[in-house]
PDB file of C-alpha atoms and ligand atoms in Angstrom:
ATOM      1  CA  MET A   1       4.614  -8.647 -34.195  1.00 82.00           C
ATOM      2  CA  ALA A   2       4.145  -7.225 -30.458  1.00 93.00           C
ATOM      3  CA  VAL A   3       4.120  -3.695 -29.628  1.00 96.00           C
ATOM      4  CA  LEU A   4       7.067  -2.941 -27.486  1.00 96.00           C
ATOM      5  CA  LEU A   5       6.379  -1.132 -24.223  1.00 97.00           C
ATOM      6  CA  ASP A   6       9.221   1.305 -24.272  1.00 95.00           C
ATOM      7  CA  GLY A   7       9.539   2.083 -20.504  1.00 96.00           C
ATOM      8  CA  ASP A   8      12.823   3.984 -21.210  1.00 94.00           C
ATOM      9  CA  ALA A   9      11.446   6.542 -23.392  1.00 95.00           C
ATOM     10  CA  LEU A  10       8.025   7.145 -21.193  1.00 97.00           C
ATOM     11  CA  ALA A  11      10.550   7.476 -18.378  1.00 96.00           C
ATOM     12  CA  ALA A  12      12.268  10.073 -19.909  1.00 96.00           C
ATOM     13  CA  THR A  13       8.927  12.242 -20.409  1.00 97.00           C
ATOM     14  CA  TRP A  14       8.048  11.636 -16.841  1.00 98.00           C
ATOM     15  CA  ARG A  15      11.398  13.027 -15.594  1.00 97.00           C
ATOM     16  CA  ASP A  16      10.984  16.208 -17.560  1.00 98.00           C
ATOM     17  CA  GLU A  17       7.690  16.774 -15.997  1.00 98.00           C
ATOM     18  CA  ILE A  18       9.472  16.062 -12.735  1.00 98.00           C
ATOM     19  CA  LYS A  19      12.048  18.344 -13.399  1.00 98.00           C
ATOM     20  CA  ARG A  20       9.442  21.037 -14.093  1.00 98.00           C
ATOM     21  CA  ASP A  21       7.517  20.354 -11.000  1.00 98.00           C
ATOM     22  CA  ALA A  22      10.956  20.361  -8.871  1.00 98.00           C
ATOM     23  CA  ALA A  23      11.864  23.581 -10.077  1.00 98.00           C
ATOM     24  CA  ARG A  24       8.120  25.094  -9.404  1.00 97.00           C
ATOM     25  CA  LEU A  25       8.416  23.959  -6.035  1.00 97.00           C
ATOM     26  CA  THR A  26      12.026  25.263  -5.371  1.00 97.00           C
ATOM     27  CA  GLN A  27      10.856  28.643  -6.562  1.00 97.00           C
ATOM     28  CA  ALA A  28       8.079  28.721  -4.217  1.00 95.00           C
ATOM     29  CA  GLY A  29      10.790  28.121  -1.631  1.00 95.00           C
ATOM     30  CA  ILE A  30      10.607  24.141  -1.078  1.00 96.00           C
ATOM     31  CA  THR A  31      13.410  22.323  -2.877  1.00 98.00           C
ATOM     32  CA  PRO A  32      11.872  18.643  -2.546  1.00 98.00           C
ATOM     33  CA  GLY A  33      14.573  16.241  -0.958  1.00 98.00           C
ATOM     34  CA  LEU A  34      14.851  12.447  -0.681  1.00 98.00           C
ATOM     35  CA  ALA A  35      16.908  10.499   1.849  1.00 98.00           C
ATOM     36  CA  THR A  36      17.896   6.804   1.362  1.00 98.00           C
ATOM     37  CA  ILE A  37      19.282   4.241   3.910  1.00 98.00           C
ATOM     38  CA  LEU A  38      21.054   1.378   2.531  1.00 98.00           C
ATOM     39  CA  VAL A  39      22.153  -1.283   5.014  1.00 98.00           C
ATOM     40  CA  GLY A  40      24.986  -3.736   4.124  1.00 97.00           C
ATOM     41  CA  GLY A  41      27.279  -3.940   1.057  1.00 92.00           C
ATOM     42  CA  ASP A  42      25.098  -5.785  -1.544  1.00 93.00           C
ATOM     43  CA  GLU A  43      26.123  -4.861  -5.028  1.00 91.00           C
ATOM     44  CA  ALA A  44      23.093  -4.570  -6.589  1.00 88.00           C
ATOM     45  CA  SER A  45      21.427  -2.588  -4.163  1.00 94.00           C
ATOM     46  CA  ALA A  46      24.218  -0.180  -3.740  1.00 96.00           C
ATOM     47  CA  HIS A  47      23.765   0.165  -7.732  1.00 94.00           C
ATOM     48  CA  TYR A  48      20.034   0.836  -7.261  1.00 93.00           C
ATOM     49  CA  VAL A  49      20.467   3.340  -4.668  1.00 97.00           C
ATOM     50  CA  SER A  50      23.336   5.302  -6.547  1.00 97.00           C
ATOM     51  CA  ARG A  51      21.029   5.405  -9.558  1.00 96.00           C
ATOM     52  CA  LYS A  52      18.083   7.130  -7.610  1.00 97.00           C
ATOM     53  CA  HIS A  53      20.721   9.639  -6.336  1.00 98.00           C
ATOM     54  CA  GLN A  54      21.643  10.347  -9.917  1.00 97.00           C
ATOM     55  CA  ASP A  55      17.943  10.765 -10.877  1.00 97.00           C
ATOM     56  CA  CYS A  56      17.726  13.265  -8.039  1.00 98.00           C
ATOM     57  CA  ALA A  57      20.607  15.232  -9.197  1.00 98.00           C
ATOM     58  CA  GLU A  58      19.447  15.376 -12.664  1.00 97.00           C
ATOM     59  CA  THR A  59      15.640  16.551 -11.695  1.00 98.00           C
ATOM     60  CA  GLY A  60      16.579  19.181  -9.228  1.00 98.00           C
ATOM     61  CA  ILE A  61      15.969  17.099  -6.128  1.00 98.00           C
ATOM     62  CA  LEU A  62      17.946  17.394  -3.120  1.00 98.00           C
ATOM     63  CA  SER A  63      19.307  13.830  -1.811  1.00 98.00           C
ATOM     64  CA  ARG A  64      20.950  12.167   1.263  1.00 98.00           C
ATOM     65  CA  ASP A  65      22.616   8.978   0.901  1.00 98.00           C
ATOM     66  CA  ILE A  66      23.045   7.052   4.148  1.00 98.00           C
ATOM     67  CA  ARG A  67      25.001   3.978   4.285  1.00 98.00           C
ATOM     68  CA  LEU A  68      25.077   1.596   7.298  1.00 98.00           C
ATOM     69  CA  PRO A  69      27.064  -1.501   7.913  1.00 98.00           C
ATOM     70  CA  GLU A  70      25.511  -4.952   7.697  1.00 97.00           C
ATOM     71  CA  THR A  71      25.875  -5.077  11.303  1.00 97.00           C
ATOM     72  CA  VAL A  72      23.772  -2.083  12.390  1.00 98.00           C
ATOM     73  CA  ARG A  73      21.569  -2.832  15.148  1.00 98.00           C
ATOM     74  CA  GLN A  74      17.615  -2.568  14.996  1.00 98.00           C
ATOM     75  CA  ASP A  75      17.361   0.569  17.350  1.00 98.00           C
ATOM     76  CA  GLU A  76      20.386   2.237  15.514  1.00 98.00           C
ATOM     77  CA  LEU A  77      18.637   1.876  12.395  1.00 98.00           C
ATOM     78  CA  LEU A  78      15.360   3.147  13.911  1.00 98.00           C
ATOM     79  CA  GLY A  79      17.270   6.265  15.286  1.00 98.00           C
ATOM     80  CA  HIS A  80      18.215   7.164  11.596  1.00 98.00           C
ATOM     81  CA  VAL A  81      14.923   6.676  10.370  1.00 98.00           C
ATOM     82  CA  ARG A  82      13.491   9.084  13.215  1.00 98.00           C
ATOM     83  CA  GLU A  83      16.328  11.760  12.660  1.00 98.00           C
ATOM     84  CA  LEU A  84      15.143  11.707   9.001  1.00 98.00           C
ATOM     85  CA  ASN A  85      11.628  12.083   9.708  1.00 98.00           C
ATOM     86  CA  ALA A  86      12.222  15.100  11.621  1.00 98.00           C
ATOM     87  CA  GLU A  87      14.488  16.940   9.226  1.00 97.00           C
ATOM     88  CA  PRO A  88      12.350  19.289   7.376  1.00 96.00           C
ATOM     89  CA  THR A  89      14.281  19.680   4.197  1.00 97.00           C
ATOM     90  CA  LEU A  90      13.602  16.068   3.565  1.00 98.00           C
ATOM     91  CA  HIS A  91      10.227  15.001   2.167  1.00 98.00           C
ATOM     92  CA  GLY A  92      10.937  11.405   1.408  1.00 98.00           C
ATOM     93  CA  VAL A  93      12.684   8.662   3.372  1.00 98.00           C
ATOM     94  CA  LEU A  94      13.392   5.180   1.703  1.00 98.00           C
ATOM     95  CA  VAL A  95      15.070   2.263   3.296  1.00 98.00           C
ATOM     96  CA  GLN A  96      16.174   0.141   0.670  1.00 97.00           C
ATOM     97  CA  LEU A  97      14.879  -3.520   0.747  1.00 95.00           C
ATOM     98  CA  PRO A  98      15.738  -6.218   1.286  1.00 94.00           C
ATOM     99  CA  LEU A  99      17.359  -5.758   4.824  1.00 97.00           C
ATOM    100  CA  PRO A 100      19.676  -8.033   6.760  1.00 97.00           C
ATOM    101  CA  ALA A 101      17.704 -10.949   8.375  1.00 96.00           C
ATOM    102  CA  HIS A 102      18.325  -9.543  11.808  1.00 98.00           C
ATOM    103  CA  ILE A 103      16.520  -6.463  11.288  1.00 98.00           C
ATOM    104  CA  ASP A 104      12.609  -6.656  11.504  1.00 97.00           C
ATOM    105  CA  ALA A 105      11.717  -4.847   8.307  1.00 96.00           C
ATOM    106  CA  ALA A 106       8.222  -4.391   9.164  1.00 95.00           C
ATOM    107  CA  SER A 107       8.769  -2.345  12.128  1.00 96.00           C
ATOM    108  CA  ILE A 108      11.256  -0.125  10.139  1.00 97.00           C
ATOM    109  CA  GLN A 109       8.728   0.636   7.508  1.00 96.00           C
ATOM    110  CA  LEU A 110       6.427   1.333  10.167  1.00 97.00           C
ATOM    111  CA  ALA A 111       8.904   3.906  11.706  1.00 98.00           C
ATOM    112  CA  VAL A 112       8.884   5.895   8.543  1.00 98.00           C
ATOM    113  CA  ALA A 113       6.612   8.921   8.773  1.00 98.00           C
ATOM    114  CA  PRO A 114       3.532   8.213   6.543  1.00 98.00           C
ATOM    115  CA  GLU A 115       3.758  11.598   4.834  1.00 98.00           C
ATOM    116  CA  LYS A 116       7.510  10.705   4.006  1.00 98.00           C
ATOM    117  CA  ASP A 117       6.806   7.130   2.924  1.00 98.00           C
ATOM    118  CA  VAL A 118       7.732   7.466  -0.815  1.00 98.00           C
ATOM    119  CA  ASP A 119       7.803   3.649  -1.153  1.00 97.00           C
ATOM    120  CA  GLY A 120       4.102   3.925  -0.406  1.00 97.00           C
ATOM    121  CA  LEU A 121       4.621   0.763   2.022  1.00 96.00           C
ATOM    122  CA  HIS A 122       3.882   2.268   5.578  1.00 97.00           C
ATOM    123  CA  PRO A 123       0.714   0.609   6.844  1.00 97.00           C
ATOM    124  CA  LEU A 124      -1.061   3.790   6.709  1.00 97.00           C
ATOM    125  CA  ASN A 125      -0.429   4.302   2.951  1.00 98.00           C
ATOM    126  CA  LEU A 126      -1.280   0.443   2.254  1.00 97.00           C
ATOM    127  CA  GLY A 127      -4.481   0.708   4.178  1.00 97.00           C
ATOM    128  CA  ALA A 128      -5.317   3.834   2.160  1.00 97.00           C
ATOM    129  CA  LEU A 129      -4.573   1.938  -1.095  1.00 96.00           C
ATOM    130  CA  VAL A 130      -6.968  -0.834  -0.038  1.00 96.00           C
ATOM    131  CA  LEU A 131      -9.586   1.850   0.653  1.00 95.00           C
ATOM    132  CA  GLY A 132      -8.995   3.355  -2.746  1.00 92.00           C
ATOM    133  CA  GLN A 133      -7.932   6.677  -1.451  1.00 93.00           C
ATOM    134  CA  ARG A 134      -5.233   8.619  -2.900  1.00 90.00           C
ATOM    135  CA  ARG A 135      -2.137   8.705  -0.540  1.00 94.00           C
ATOM    136  CA  LEU A 136       1.391   7.863  -1.313  1.00 97.00           C
ATOM    137  CA  ARG A 137       1.529   4.677  -3.603  1.00 97.00           C
ATOM    138  CA  PRO A 138       3.985   1.823  -4.190  1.00 98.00           C
ATOM    139  CA  CYS A 139       6.287   2.924  -7.035  1.00 98.00           C
ATOM    140  CA  THR A 140       6.620  -0.338  -9.051  1.00 98.00           C
ATOM    141  CA  PRO A 141       2.787  -1.090  -9.420  1.00 98.00           C
ATOM    142  CA  SER A 142       2.032   2.696 -10.414  1.00 98.00           C
ATOM    143  CA  ALA A 143       4.968   2.405 -12.925  1.00 98.00           C
ATOM    144  CA  ILE A 144       3.658  -0.420 -14.355  1.00 98.00           C
ATOM    145  CA  LEU A 145      -0.033   0.744 -14.505  1.00 98.00           C
ATOM    146  CA  GLY A 146       1.370   4.070 -16.074  1.00 98.00           C
ATOM    147  CA  LEU A 147       3.203   2.082 -18.862  1.00 98.00           C
ATOM    148  CA  LEU A 148       0.082   0.085 -19.758  1.00 98.00           C
ATOM    149  CA  GLN A 149      -2.210   3.308 -19.653  1.00 97.00           C
ATOM    150  CA  ALA A 150       0.465   5.238 -21.975  1.00 97.00           C
ATOM    151  CA  TYR A 151       0.190   2.346 -24.430  1.00 97.00           C
ATOM    152  CA  ARG A 152      -3.795   2.242 -24.188  1.00 98.00           C
ATOM    153  CA  VAL A 153      -3.373  -1.444 -23.214  1.00 98.00           C
ATOM    154  CA  PRO A 154      -7.128  -2.499 -22.403  1.00 97.00           C
ATOM    155  CA  LEU A 155      -7.566  -3.323 -18.977  1.00 98.00           C
ATOM    156  CA  ALA A 156     -11.312  -2.445 -17.953  1.00 98.00           C
ATOM    157  CA  GLY A 157     -13.196  -5.891 -17.881  1.00 98.00           C
ATOM    158  CA  ARG A 158     -10.045  -7.819 -18.972  1.00 98.00           C
ATOM    159  CA  ARG A 159      -8.418 -10.579 -17.162  1.00 98.00           C
ATOM    160  CA  VAL A 160      -5.007  -9.944 -15.650  1.00 98.00           C
ATOM    161  CA  ALA A 161      -2.565 -12.594 -14.247  1.00 98.00           C
ATOM    162  CA  VAL A 162      -0.185 -11.072 -11.852  1.00 98.00           C
ATOM    163  CA  ILE A 163       2.569 -13.507 -10.798  1.00 98.00           C
ATOM    164  CA  GLY A 164       4.406 -12.948  -7.797  1.00 97.00           C
ATOM    165  CA  ARG A 165       2.787 -11.968  -4.107  1.00 96.00           C
ATOM    166  CA  GLY A 166       5.545  -9.807  -2.813  1.00 94.00           C
ATOM    167  CA  LEU A 167       4.437  -6.526  -1.223  1.00 94.00           C
ATOM    168  CA  LEU A 168       6.555  -4.390  -3.478  1.00 95.00           C
ATOM    169  CA  VAL A 169       4.998  -5.541  -6.724  1.00 97.00           C
ATOM    170  CA  GLY A 170       2.307  -8.294  -7.116  1.00 98.00           C
ATOM    171  CA  ARG A 171       0.263  -7.949  -3.939  1.00 97.00           C
ATOM    172  CA  THR A 172      -0.324  -4.229  -4.301  1.00 98.00           C
ATOM    173  CA  LEU A 173      -0.613  -4.463  -8.183  1.00 98.00           C
ATOM    174  CA  ALA A 174      -3.349  -6.766  -7.706  1.00 98.00           C
ATOM    175  CA  ILE A 175      -5.245  -4.339  -5.515  1.00 97.00           C
ATOM    176  CA  MET A 176      -4.636  -1.517  -7.745  1.00 97.00           C
ATOM    177  CA  LEU A 177      -5.802  -3.529 -10.891  1.00 98.00           C
ATOM    178  CA  ALA A 178      -9.256  -4.296  -9.107  1.00 97.00           C
ATOM    179  CA  ASP A 179      -9.797  -0.645  -8.244  1.00 95.00           C
ATOM    180  CA  PRO A 180     -12.882   0.405  -9.903  1.00 95.00           C
ATOM    181  CA  ALA A 181     -11.015   3.389 -11.715  1.00 94.00           C
ATOM    182  CA  ILE A 182      -8.930   0.559 -13.593  1.00 96.00           C
ATOM    183  CA  ASP A 183     -11.660  -2.150 -13.491  1.00 97.00           C
ATOM    184  CA  ALA A 184      -9.479  -5.019 -14.468  1.00 98.00           C
ATOM    185  CA  ILE A 185      -9.936  -8.635 -13.199  1.00 98.00           C
ATOM    186  CA  PRO A 186      -6.783  -9.634 -11.617  1.00 98.00           C
ATOM    187  CA  THR A 187      -5.787 -12.954 -10.319  1.00 98.00           C
ATOM    188  CA  LEU A 188      -2.888 -13.190  -7.919  1.00 98.00           C
ATOM    189  CA  LEU A 189      -0.669 -16.053  -8.422  1.00 98.00           C
ATOM    190  CA  HIS A 190       2.719 -17.234  -7.450  1.00 94.00           C
ATOM    191  CA  ARG A 191       5.506 -19.728  -8.774  1.00 89.00           C
ATOM    192  CA  GLY A 192       4.023 -22.440  -6.762  1.00 90.00           C
ATOM    193  CA  ALA A 193       0.345 -22.118  -8.067  1.00 94.00           C
ATOM    194  CA  PRO A 194      -0.549 -25.614  -9.616  1.00 93.00           C
ATOM    195  CA  ASP A 195      -2.757 -23.918 -12.481  1.00 90.00           C
ATOM    196  CA  LEU A 196      -0.362 -21.207 -13.590  1.00 96.00           C
ATOM    197  CA  ALA A 197      -0.463 -21.921 -17.333  1.00 97.00           C
ATOM    198  CA  ALA A 198      -4.278 -22.608 -17.249  1.00 97.00           C
ATOM    199  CA  VAL A 199      -4.774 -19.027 -15.752  1.00 98.00           C
ATOM    200  CA  THR A 200      -2.181 -17.204 -17.862  1.00 98.00           C
ATOM    201  CA  ARG A 201      -3.557 -18.761 -21.230  1.00 98.00           C
ATOM    202  CA  GLU A 202      -6.893 -17.226 -20.140  1.00 98.00           C
ATOM    203  CA  SER A 203      -5.664 -13.969 -19.323  1.00 98.00           C
ATOM    204  CA  ASP A 204      -5.502 -10.838 -21.627  1.00 98.00           C
ATOM    205  CA  ALA A 205      -2.352  -9.751 -19.709  1.00 98.00           C
ATOM    206  CA  VAL A 206       0.220 -11.553 -17.907  1.00 98.00           C
ATOM    207  CA  ILE A 207       2.457  -9.486 -15.366  1.00 98.00           C
ATOM    208  CA  ALA A 208       5.445 -11.588 -13.966  1.00 97.00           C
ATOM    209  CA  ALA A 209       7.172 -10.439 -10.871  1.00 97.00           C
ATOM    210  CA  ALA A 210       8.030 -13.693  -9.266  1.00 97.00           C
ATOM    211  CA  GLY A 211      12.025 -13.614  -9.793  1.00 94.00           C
ATOM    212  CA  VAL A 212      12.081 -16.907 -11.830  1.00 95.00           C
ATOM    213  CA  PRO A 213      14.052 -16.924 -14.946  1.00 94.00           C
ATOM    214  CA  ASP A 214      11.977 -17.852 -18.246  1.00 95.00           C
ATOM    215  CA  LEU A 215       8.833 -18.349 -16.087  1.00 96.00           C
ATOM    216  CA  VAL A 216       6.136 -17.488 -18.728  1.00 97.00           C
ATOM    217  CA  ARG A 217       6.799 -19.064 -22.025  1.00 97.00           C
ATOM    218  CA  ALA A 218       5.102 -18.544 -25.320  1.00 97.00           C
ATOM    219  CA  ASP A 219       2.853 -21.670 -24.883  1.00 97.00           C
ATOM    220  CA  MET A 220       1.566 -20.030 -21.857  1.00 98.00           C
ATOM    221  CA  LEU A 221       0.239 -16.972 -23.332  1.00 98.00           C
ATOM    222  CA  LYS A 222      -3.056 -16.196 -25.297  1.00 98.00           C
ATOM    223  CA  PRO A 223      -2.253 -14.879 -28.794  1.00 98.00           C
ATOM    224  CA  GLY A 224      -2.380 -11.035 -28.909  1.00 98.00           C
ATOM    225  CA  ALA A 225      -1.955 -10.860 -24.886  1.00 98.00           C
ATOM    226  CA  CYS A 226       0.062  -8.524 -23.160  1.00 98.00           C
ATOM    227  CA  ALA A 227       3.274  -9.712 -21.414  1.00 98.00           C
ATOM    228  CA  VAL A 228       5.203  -7.439 -18.631  1.00 98.00           C
ATOM    229  CA  GLY A 229       8.408  -8.756 -17.360  1.00 97.00           C
ATOM    230  CA  VAL A 230       9.224  -7.198 -14.156  1.00 96.00           C
ATOM    231  CA  GLY A 231      11.176 -10.013 -12.293  1.00 94.00           C
ATOM    232  CA  ILE A 232      14.749 -10.257 -13.250  1.00 90.00           C
ATOM    233  CA  THR A 233      17.542 -12.691 -12.409  1.00 90.00           C
ATOM    234  CA  TYR A 234      21.381 -12.293 -13.248  1.00 86.00           C
ATOM    235  CA  ARG A 235      22.892 -15.588 -14.172  1.00 86.00           C
ATOM    236  CA  ASN A 236      26.585 -15.602 -15.062  1.00 87.00           C
ATOM    237  CA  GLY A 237      26.320 -11.741 -15.602  1.00 84.00           C
ATOM    238  CA  GLU A 238      23.471 -12.234 -18.184  1.00 89.00           C
ATOM    239  CA  MET A 239      20.093 -10.599 -17.080  1.00 88.00           C
ATOM    240  CA  ILE A 240      17.342 -12.905 -17.478  1.00 92.00           C
ATOM    241  CA  SER A 241      13.518 -11.953 -17.242  1.00 93.00           C
ATOM    242  CA  ASP A 242      10.637 -13.840 -15.982  1.00 95.00           C
ATOM    243  CA  ILE A 243       9.137 -13.515 -19.574  1.00 96.00           C
ATOM    244  CA  ALA A 244      10.830 -15.914 -21.992  1.00 96.00           C
ATOM    245  CA  ASP A 245      12.178 -14.286 -25.365  1.00 94.00           C
ATOM    246  CA  ASP A 246       9.948 -16.670 -27.322  1.00 96.00           C
ATOM    247  CA  VAL A 247       7.023 -14.854 -25.961  1.00 97.00           C
ATOM    248  CA  ALA A 248       7.517 -12.119 -28.476  1.00 96.00           C
ATOM    249  CA  SER A 249       6.117 -14.517 -31.187  1.00 96.00           C
ATOM    250  CA  VAL A 250       2.633 -14.599 -29.599  1.00 98.00           C
ATOM    251  CA  ALA A 251       2.317 -11.208 -27.482  1.00 98.00           C
ATOM    252  CA  GLY A 252       0.433  -8.210 -28.944  1.00 98.00           C
ATOM    253  CA  PHE A 253       2.252  -6.084 -26.289  1.00 98.00           C
ATOM    254  CA  LEU A 254       5.474  -6.779 -24.883  1.00 97.00           C
ATOM    255  CA  THR A 255       8.186  -5.076 -22.432  1.00 96.00           C
ATOM    256  CA  PRO A 256      11.696  -5.277 -23.807  1.00 92.00           C
ATOM    257  CA  ARG A 257      14.100  -7.359 -21.704  1.00 81.00           C
ATOM    258  CA  HIS A 258      16.112  -4.376 -20.668  1.00 75.00           C
ATOM    259  CA  GLY A 259      15.067  -1.054 -19.379  1.00 68.00           C
ATOM    260  CA  SER A 260      11.124  -1.082 -19.320  1.00 87.00           C
ATOM    261  CA  VAL A 261       9.500  -1.209 -15.470  1.00 96.00           C
ATOM    262  CA  GLY A 262      12.863  -0.337 -13.778  1.00 94.00           C
ATOM    263  CA  PRO A 263      13.385   3.223 -15.283  1.00 95.00           C
ATOM    264  CA  LEU A 264       9.680   3.627 -14.706  1.00 97.00           C
ATOM    265  CA  THR A 265       9.782   2.689 -11.048  1.00 97.00           C
ATOM    266  CA  ARG A 266      12.713   5.087 -10.587  1.00 97.00           C
ATOM    267  CA  ALA A 267      10.829   7.893 -12.122  1.00 98.00           C
ATOM    268  CA  MET A 268       7.706   7.143 -10.151  1.00 98.00           C
ATOM    269  CA  LEU A 269       9.760   7.379  -6.931  1.00 98.00           C
ATOM    270  CA  LEU A 270      10.663  10.921  -7.895  1.00 98.00           C
ATOM    271  CA  ARG A 271       7.010  11.694  -8.489  1.00 98.00           C
ATOM    272  CA  ASN A 272       6.319  10.396  -4.836  1.00 98.00           C
ATOM    273  CA  VAL A 273       8.982  12.818  -3.617  1.00 98.00           C
ATOM    274  CA  ILE A 274       7.400  15.746  -5.545  1.00 98.00           C
ATOM    275  CA  GLU A 275       4.050  14.794  -3.952  1.00 98.00           C
ATOM    276  CA  ALA A 276       5.338  14.674  -0.614  1.00 98.00           C
ATOM    277  CA  ALA A 277       7.075  17.855  -1.151  1.00 98.00           C
ATOM    278  CA  GLY A 278       4.020  19.483  -2.483  1.00 94.00           C
ATOM    279  CA  ALA A 279       1.970  18.448   0.332  1.00 93.00           C
ATOM    280  CA  TYR A 280       4.371  19.719   2.849  1.00 86.00           C
ATOM    281  CA  SER A 281       4.391  23.178   0.921  1.00 87.00           C
ATOM    282  CA  ALA A 282       0.664  23.280   1.157  1.00 89.00           C
ATOM    283  CA  ALA A 283       0.709  22.548   4.756  1.00 89.00           C
ATOM    284  CA  THR A 284       3.303  24.798   6.027  1.00 86.00           C
ATOM    285  CA  ARG A 285       1.401  27.417   4.097  1.00 76.00           C
ATOM    286  CA  GLY A 286      -1.718  27.014   6.263  1.00 54.00           C
ATOM    287  CA  ALA A 287      -3.107  24.471   3.786  1.00 48.00           C
ATOM    288  CA  GLY A 288      -5.187  26.901   1.704  1.00 45.00           C
ATOM    289  CA  PRO A 289      -6.474  26.216  -1.647  1.00 48.00           C
ATOM    290  CA  THR A 290      -3.522  26.169  -4.299  1.00 49.00           C
ATOM    291  CA  ALA A 291      -3.801  27.557  -7.807  1.00 47.00           C
TER     292      ALA A 291
HETATM  293  N1  GUN B   1      14.471  -2.691  -3.334  1.00 81.44           N
HETATM  294  C1  GUN B   1      14.044  -2.981  -4.580  1.00 81.44           C
HETATM  295  N2  GUN B   1      12.985  -2.203  -4.923  1.00 81.44           N
HETATM  296  C2  GUN B   1      12.758  -1.563  -3.947  1.00 81.44           C
HETATM  297  C3  GUN B   1      11.869  -0.392  -3.768  1.00 81.44           C
HETATM  298  O1  GUN B   1      10.955  -0.020  -4.744  1.00 81.44           O
HETATM  299  N3  GUN B   1      12.081   0.337  -2.476  1.00 81.44           N
HETATM  300  C4  GUN B   1      12.615  -0.194  -1.454  1.00 81.44           C
HETATM  301  N4  GUN B   1      12.712   0.497  -0.472  1.00 81.44           N
HETATM  302  N5  GUN B   1      13.595  -1.118  -1.644  1.00 81.44           N
HETATM  303  C5  GUN B   1      13.551  -1.769  -2.793  1.00 81.44           C
END
C-alpha cells in the first residue's frame, strides 16, 4: 500500500510558518507585498492567479492584481513590470505564464528585477541555481523537493526519472536533484524519449511533469518506487494526472490525484515573497547582521 504524499496538509503547515514570518516582518515595518500580472482571459490562469491573491490575504501578505488584455503590446507590458520593480511596497513581481504568442516571454522575465523574481526564473537566479548558490528558486521544483523531504523519501544516491523538460518544473528540478546537498542521480526525459519505460523501471522515483494524461502506468514503475504527478490535463471537466491511477498498486510513495504539488507550489511562492521582503528589510536597515 503506497504512502500518500499529502501536499495539502504540508502546505497548511507551511502557510502557518509564512503567516508568522509575515507578521514578524510587518512588526518590523515591512509588510511583504506581491504583484502579479495576468495577460489575457485564460480561465485556468485567472483561477490560479486568484488563488495566489487569496493565499496572500490569508497569510498577511499585501498583493496587487494587474490584469491586461490579450492584445497588450510588449512595450506596454514591459512598462508595467518596470513600474512594479520600482515600487518599494512590493517585494515580489510575478508575470503569469503562458504569455500570448506575440509577447517575448524571455525578455519579460529578464525585465523583472532579480531581487523581486519570486518565480526564480530570471537568468541571474537560474544561473545561481546552476552554480549551487542560494537565491530565489523556482517554486514547483522547491515544492516537490520539500514534499519528498517531509516524507523522508530517500533521494541520496537514488535514480530519479524526471519527465518533462519545461523550465517551470523538469529542467530546474533535475538541476536541484543533482545538487550535492540532495545527491540524487536524475535523468531528464521528455514524452518523446524512446526508452522512457526502460528508464522509469530502473528508477527509485519518477516525477512526471509532461502534461500527458496517464503517461506513467503501473508496468513502468519499479515496485516500491515513488511516483509524483505534477502535470495535469483537463478532459471533459475531469482532471487527469500524468501518473495513471493503477500506479497505486505498485508505488511505495504516491501523490494523490488532487491537491498535492499545486498547494505546495503556491505556498513556496509565498515563501519566496517572504524571503525577498526579508532581504529588502535587511538591505534598507544597512545590511547589518540580523538576530
Ligand atoms: N503558470 C503556471 N505555473 C506558473 C508559475 O509557477 N509561475 C508563473 N509565472 N506562471 C505559471
